[in-house]
PDB file of C-alpha atoms in Angstrom:
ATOM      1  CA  UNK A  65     -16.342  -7.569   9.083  1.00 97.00           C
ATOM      2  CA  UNK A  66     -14.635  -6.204   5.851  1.00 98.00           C
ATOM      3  CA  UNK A  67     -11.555  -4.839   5.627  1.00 98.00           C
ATOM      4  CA  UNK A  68     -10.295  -2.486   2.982  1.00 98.00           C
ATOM      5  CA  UNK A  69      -6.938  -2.620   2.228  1.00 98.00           C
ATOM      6  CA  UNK A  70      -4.101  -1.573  -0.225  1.00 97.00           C
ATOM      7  CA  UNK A  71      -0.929  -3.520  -0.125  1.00 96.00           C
ATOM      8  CA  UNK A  72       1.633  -1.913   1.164  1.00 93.00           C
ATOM      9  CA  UNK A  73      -0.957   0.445   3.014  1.00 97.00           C
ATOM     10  CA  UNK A  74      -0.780   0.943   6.496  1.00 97.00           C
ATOM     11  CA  UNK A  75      -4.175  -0.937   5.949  1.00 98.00           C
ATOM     12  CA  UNK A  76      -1.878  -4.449   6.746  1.00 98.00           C
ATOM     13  CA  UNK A  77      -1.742  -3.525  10.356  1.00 98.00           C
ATOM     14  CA  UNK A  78      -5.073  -3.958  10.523  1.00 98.00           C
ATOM     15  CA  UNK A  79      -5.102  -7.235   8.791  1.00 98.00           C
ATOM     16  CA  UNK A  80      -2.491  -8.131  11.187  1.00 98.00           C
ATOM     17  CA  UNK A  81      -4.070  -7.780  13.848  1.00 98.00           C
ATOM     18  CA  UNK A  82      -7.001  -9.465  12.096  1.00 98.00           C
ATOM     19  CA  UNK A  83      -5.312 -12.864  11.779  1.00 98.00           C
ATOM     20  CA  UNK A  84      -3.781 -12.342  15.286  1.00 98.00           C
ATOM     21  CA  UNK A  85      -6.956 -11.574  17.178  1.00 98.00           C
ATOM     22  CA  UNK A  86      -8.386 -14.637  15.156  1.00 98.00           C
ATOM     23  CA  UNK A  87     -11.697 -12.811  14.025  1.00 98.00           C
ATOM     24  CA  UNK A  88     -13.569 -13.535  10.408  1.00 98.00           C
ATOM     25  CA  UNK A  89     -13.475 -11.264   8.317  1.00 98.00           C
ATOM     26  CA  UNK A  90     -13.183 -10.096   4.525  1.00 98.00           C
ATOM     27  CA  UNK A  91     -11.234  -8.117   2.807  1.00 98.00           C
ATOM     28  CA  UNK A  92     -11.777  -5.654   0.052  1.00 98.00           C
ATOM     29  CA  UNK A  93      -8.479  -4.512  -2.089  1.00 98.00           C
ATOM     30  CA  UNK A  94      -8.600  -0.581  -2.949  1.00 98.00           C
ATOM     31  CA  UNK A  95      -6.884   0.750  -5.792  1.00 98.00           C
ATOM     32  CA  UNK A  96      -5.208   4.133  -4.296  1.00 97.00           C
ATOM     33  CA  UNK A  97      -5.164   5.586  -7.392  1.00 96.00           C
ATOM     34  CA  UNK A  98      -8.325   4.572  -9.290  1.00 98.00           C
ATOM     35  CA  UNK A  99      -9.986   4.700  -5.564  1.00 98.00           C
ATOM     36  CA  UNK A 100     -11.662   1.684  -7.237  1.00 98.00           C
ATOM     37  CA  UNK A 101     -12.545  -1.882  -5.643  1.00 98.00           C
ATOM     38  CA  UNK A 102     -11.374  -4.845  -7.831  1.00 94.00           C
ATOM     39  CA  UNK A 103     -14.989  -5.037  -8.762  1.00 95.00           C
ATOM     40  CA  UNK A 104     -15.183  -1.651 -10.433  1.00 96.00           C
ATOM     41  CA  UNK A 105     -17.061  -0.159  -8.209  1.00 97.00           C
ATOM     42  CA  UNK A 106     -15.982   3.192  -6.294  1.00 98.00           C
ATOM     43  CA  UNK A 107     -14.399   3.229  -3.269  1.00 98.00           C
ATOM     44  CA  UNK A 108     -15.176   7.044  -2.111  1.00 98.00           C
ATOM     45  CA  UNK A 109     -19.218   5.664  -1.871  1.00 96.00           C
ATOM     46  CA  UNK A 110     -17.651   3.780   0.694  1.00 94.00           C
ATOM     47  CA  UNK A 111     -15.252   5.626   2.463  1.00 95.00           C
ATOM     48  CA  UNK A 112     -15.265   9.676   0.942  1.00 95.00           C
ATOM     49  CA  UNK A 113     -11.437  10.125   2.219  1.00 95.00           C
ATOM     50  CA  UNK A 114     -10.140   7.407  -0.448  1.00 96.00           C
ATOM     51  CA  UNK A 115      -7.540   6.175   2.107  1.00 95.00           C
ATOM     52  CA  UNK A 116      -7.269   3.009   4.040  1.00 98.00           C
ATOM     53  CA  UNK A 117      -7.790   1.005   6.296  1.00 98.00           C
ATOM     54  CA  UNK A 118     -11.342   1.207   6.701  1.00 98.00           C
ATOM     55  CA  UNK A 119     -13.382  -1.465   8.824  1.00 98.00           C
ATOM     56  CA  UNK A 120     -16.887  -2.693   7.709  1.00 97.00           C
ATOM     57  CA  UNK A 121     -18.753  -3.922  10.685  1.00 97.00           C
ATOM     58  CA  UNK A 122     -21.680  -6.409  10.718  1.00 93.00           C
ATOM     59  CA  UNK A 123     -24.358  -3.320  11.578  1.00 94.00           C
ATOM     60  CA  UNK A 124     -22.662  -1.837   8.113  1.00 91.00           C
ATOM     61  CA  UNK A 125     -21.269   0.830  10.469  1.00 95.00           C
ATOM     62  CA  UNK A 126     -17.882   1.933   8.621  1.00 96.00           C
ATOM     63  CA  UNK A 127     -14.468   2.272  11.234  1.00 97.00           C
ATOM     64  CA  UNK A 128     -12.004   4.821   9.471  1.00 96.00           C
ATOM     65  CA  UNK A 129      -8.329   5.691  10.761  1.00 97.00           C
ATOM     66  CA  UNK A 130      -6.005   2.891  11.650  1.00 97.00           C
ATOM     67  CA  UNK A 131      -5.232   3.196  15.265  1.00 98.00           C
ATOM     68  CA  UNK A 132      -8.996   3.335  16.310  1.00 98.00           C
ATOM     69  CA  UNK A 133      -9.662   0.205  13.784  1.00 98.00           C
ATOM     70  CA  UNK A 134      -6.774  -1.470  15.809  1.00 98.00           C
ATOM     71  CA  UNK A 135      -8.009  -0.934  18.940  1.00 98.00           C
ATOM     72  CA  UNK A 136     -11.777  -1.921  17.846  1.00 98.00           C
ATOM     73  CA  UNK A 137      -9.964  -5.348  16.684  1.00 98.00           C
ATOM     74  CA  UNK A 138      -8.253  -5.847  19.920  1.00 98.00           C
ATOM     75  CA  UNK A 139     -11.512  -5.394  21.712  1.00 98.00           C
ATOM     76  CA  UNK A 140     -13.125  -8.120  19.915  1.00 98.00           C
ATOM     77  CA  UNK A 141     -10.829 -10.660  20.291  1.00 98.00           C
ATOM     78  CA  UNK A 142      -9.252 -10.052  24.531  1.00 97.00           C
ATOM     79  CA  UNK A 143      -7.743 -13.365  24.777  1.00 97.00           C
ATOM     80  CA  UNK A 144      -5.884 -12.538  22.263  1.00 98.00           C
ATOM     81  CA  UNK A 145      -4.475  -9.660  24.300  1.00 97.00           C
ATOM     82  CA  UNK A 146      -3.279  -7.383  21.713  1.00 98.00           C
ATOM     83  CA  UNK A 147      -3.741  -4.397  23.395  1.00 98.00           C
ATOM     84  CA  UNK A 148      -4.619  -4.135  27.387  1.00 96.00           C
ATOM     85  CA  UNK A 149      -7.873  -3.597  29.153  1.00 95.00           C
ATOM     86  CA  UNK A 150      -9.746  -0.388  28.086  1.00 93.00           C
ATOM     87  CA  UNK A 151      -9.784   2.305  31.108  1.00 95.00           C
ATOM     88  CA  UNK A 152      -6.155   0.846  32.058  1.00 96.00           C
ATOM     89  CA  UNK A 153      -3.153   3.100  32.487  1.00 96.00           C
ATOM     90  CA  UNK A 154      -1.621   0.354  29.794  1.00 95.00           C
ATOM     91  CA  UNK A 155      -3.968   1.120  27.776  1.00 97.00           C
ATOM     92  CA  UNK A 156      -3.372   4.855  27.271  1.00 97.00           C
ATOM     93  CA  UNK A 157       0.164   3.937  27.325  1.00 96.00           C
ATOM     94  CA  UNK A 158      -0.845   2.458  23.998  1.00 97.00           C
ATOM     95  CA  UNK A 159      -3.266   5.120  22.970  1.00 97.00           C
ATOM     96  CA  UNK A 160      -0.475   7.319  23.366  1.00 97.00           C
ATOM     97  CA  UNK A 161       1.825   4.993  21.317  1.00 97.00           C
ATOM     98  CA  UNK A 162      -0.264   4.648  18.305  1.00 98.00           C
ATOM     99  CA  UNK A 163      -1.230   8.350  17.985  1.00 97.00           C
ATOM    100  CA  UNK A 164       2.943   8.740  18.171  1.00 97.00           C
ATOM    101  CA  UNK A 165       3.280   6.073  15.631  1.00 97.00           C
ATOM    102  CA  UNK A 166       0.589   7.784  12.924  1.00 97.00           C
ATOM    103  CA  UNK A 167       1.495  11.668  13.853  1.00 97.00           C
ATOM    104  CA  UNK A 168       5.403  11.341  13.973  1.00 97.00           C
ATOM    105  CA  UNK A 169       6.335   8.052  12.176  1.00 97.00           C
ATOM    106  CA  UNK A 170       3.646   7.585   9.667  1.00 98.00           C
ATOM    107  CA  UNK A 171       2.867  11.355   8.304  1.00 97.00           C
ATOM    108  CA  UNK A 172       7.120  11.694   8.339  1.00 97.00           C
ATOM    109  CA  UNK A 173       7.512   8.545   5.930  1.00 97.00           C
ATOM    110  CA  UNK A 174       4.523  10.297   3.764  1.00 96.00           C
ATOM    111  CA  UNK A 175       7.005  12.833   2.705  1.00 97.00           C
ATOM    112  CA  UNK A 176       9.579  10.728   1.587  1.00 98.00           C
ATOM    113  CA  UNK A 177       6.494   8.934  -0.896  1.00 96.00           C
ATOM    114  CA  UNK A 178       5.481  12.117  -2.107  1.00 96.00           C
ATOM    115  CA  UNK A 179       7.065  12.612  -5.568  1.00 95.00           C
ATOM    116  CA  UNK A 180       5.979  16.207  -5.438  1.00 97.00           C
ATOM    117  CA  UNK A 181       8.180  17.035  -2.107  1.00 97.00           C
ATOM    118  CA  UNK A 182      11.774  18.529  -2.672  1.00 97.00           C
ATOM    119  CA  UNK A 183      14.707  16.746  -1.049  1.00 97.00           C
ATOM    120  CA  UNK A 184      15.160  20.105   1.253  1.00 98.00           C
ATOM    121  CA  UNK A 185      11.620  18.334   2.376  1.00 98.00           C
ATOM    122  CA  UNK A 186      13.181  14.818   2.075  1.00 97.00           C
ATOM    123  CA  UNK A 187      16.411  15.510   4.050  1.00 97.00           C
ATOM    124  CA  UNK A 188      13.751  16.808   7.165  1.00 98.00           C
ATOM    125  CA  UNK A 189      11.926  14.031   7.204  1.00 98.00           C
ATOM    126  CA  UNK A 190      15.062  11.418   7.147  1.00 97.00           C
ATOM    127  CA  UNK A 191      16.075  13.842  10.392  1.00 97.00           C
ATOM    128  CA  UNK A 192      13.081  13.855  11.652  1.00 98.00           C
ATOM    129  CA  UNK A 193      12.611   9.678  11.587  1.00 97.00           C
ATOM    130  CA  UNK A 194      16.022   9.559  13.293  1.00 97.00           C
ATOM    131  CA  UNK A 195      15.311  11.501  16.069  1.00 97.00           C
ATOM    132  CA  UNK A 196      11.441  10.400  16.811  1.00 97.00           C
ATOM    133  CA  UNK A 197      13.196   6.714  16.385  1.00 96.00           C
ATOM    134  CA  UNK A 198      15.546   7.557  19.235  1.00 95.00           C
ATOM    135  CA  UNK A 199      12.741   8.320  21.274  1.00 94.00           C
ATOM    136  CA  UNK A 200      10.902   5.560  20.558  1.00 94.00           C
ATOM    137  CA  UNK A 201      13.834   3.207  21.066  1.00 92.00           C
ATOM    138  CA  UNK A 202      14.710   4.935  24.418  1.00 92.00           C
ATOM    139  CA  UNK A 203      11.622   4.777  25.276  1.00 91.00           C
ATOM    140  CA  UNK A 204      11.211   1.254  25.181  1.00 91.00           C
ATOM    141  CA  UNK A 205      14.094   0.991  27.794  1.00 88.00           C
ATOM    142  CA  UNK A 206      14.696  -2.941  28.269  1.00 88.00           C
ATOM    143  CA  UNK A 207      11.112  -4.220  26.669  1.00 89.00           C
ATOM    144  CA  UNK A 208      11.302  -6.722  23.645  1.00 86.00           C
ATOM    145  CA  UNK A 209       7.838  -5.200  22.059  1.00 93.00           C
ATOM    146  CA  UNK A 210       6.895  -1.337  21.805  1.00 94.00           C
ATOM    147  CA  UNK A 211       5.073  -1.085  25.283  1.00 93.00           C
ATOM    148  CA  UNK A 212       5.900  -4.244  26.535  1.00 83.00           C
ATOM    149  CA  UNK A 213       6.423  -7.749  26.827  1.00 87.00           C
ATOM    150  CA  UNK A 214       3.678  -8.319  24.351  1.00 93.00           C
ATOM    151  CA  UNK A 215       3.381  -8.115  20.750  1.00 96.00           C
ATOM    152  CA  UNK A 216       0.376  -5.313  21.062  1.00 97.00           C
ATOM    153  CA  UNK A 217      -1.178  -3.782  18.246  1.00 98.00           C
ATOM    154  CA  UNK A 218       1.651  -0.655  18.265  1.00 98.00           C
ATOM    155  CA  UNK A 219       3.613  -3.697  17.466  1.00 97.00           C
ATOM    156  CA  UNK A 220       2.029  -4.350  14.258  1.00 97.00           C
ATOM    157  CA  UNK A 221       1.461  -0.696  13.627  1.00 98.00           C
ATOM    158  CA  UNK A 222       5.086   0.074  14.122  1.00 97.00           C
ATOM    159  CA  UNK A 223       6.047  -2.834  11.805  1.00 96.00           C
ATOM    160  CA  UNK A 224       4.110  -1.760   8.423  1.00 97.00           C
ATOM    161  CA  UNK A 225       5.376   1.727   9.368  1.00 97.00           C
ATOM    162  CA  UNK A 226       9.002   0.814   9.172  1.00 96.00           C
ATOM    163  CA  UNK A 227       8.649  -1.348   6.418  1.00 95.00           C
ATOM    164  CA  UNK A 228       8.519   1.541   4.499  1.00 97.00           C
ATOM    165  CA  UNK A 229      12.011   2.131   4.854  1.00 96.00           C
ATOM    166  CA  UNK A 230      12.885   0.190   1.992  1.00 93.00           C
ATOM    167  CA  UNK A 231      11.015   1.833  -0.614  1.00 95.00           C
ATOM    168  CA  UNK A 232      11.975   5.204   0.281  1.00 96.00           C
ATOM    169  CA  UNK A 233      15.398   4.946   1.135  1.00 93.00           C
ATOM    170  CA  UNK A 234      15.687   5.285   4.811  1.00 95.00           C
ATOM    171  CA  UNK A 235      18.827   3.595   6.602  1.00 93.00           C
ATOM    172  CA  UNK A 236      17.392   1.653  10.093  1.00 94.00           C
ATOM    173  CA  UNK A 237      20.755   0.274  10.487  1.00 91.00           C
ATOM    174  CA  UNK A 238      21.800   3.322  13.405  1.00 91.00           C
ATOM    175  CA  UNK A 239      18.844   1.526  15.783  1.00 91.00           C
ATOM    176  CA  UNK A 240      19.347  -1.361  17.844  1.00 86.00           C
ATOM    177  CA  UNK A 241      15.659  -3.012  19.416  1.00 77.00           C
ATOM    178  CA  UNK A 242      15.028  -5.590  16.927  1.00 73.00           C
ATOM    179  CA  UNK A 243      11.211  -4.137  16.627  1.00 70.00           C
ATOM    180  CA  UNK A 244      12.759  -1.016  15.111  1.00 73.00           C
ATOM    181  CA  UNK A 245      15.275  -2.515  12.682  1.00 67.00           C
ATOM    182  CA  UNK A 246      13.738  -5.381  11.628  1.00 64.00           C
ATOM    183  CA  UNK A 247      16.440  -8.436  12.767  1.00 58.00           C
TER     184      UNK A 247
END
């Protein structure tokens, strides 16, 4: 497998879970900007969005959009356990967690990178983060991890996501679970 990445990227959940699910693998870095690889060569051949993560299989079939590359990783490696068994109610639990994470936590901290948004724009977002990370914490009730016990793959997701934070200015202090602020 080959991973394309871009630090900072949400592409690190991915290698995250990588090293946690103890697969091999390869990675590729992407320059955003250039959407060149360090070789020269150009990224949208690869993968015609220009984003990452993407996942290179061994068949050279190409995985795009991080939650369904996390969940591809968890399936090849389930003694790591990094995400329950597929068909489980767990496991849409999780489904449901990482399409939360990328629609309401990851696509909200996109505004505050865009230098092009207004701070009328900025100011909604910040609101927005508070509230959807009031869920989230509530959510988790009495669990250490985001749907569990376990470190899962929304853990990891979750992580790079709120990492974010302190490029763009966004206070975490107002939370509490340790997976959402950090300590």
């Amino acid at each position: 497998m080959k991973l394309y990445y871009a630090p900072g990227a949400c592409s690190l959940a991915s290698h995250i879970a990588l090293e946690e699910a103890g697969l091999k693998y390869e990675i590729a870095r992407v320059n955003l900007k250039t959407k060149q690889l360090a070789d020269g060569s150009d990224y949208l051949q690869i993968q015609p969005y220009g984003y990452v993560p993407a996942l290179q299989l061994k068949n050279a079939d190409m995985l795009t959009e991080g939650p369904a590359i996390l969940q591809y990783i968890a399936d090849q490696a389930p003694g790591a356990a990094l995400a329950p068994v597929n068909g489980s109610f767990a496991r849409y639990r999780l489904q449901s967690t990482l399409n939360f994470i990328a629609t309401e936590l990851h696509k909200t901290f996109s505004v505050l990178f865009d230098a092009t948004a207004g701070e009328d724009a900025k100011t909604k977002a910040r609101a927005k983060l508070d509230g959807r990370l009031a869920q989230l914490e509530q959510s988790m009730g009495d669990a250490q991890f985001v749907v569990g016990e376990q470190f899962s793959i929304a853990d990891a997701y979750l992580f790079v996501c709120l990492s974010w934070s302190q490029y763009v200015g966004y206070n975490l202090s107002q939370f509490t679970k340790p997976i959402v602020t950090g300590k």
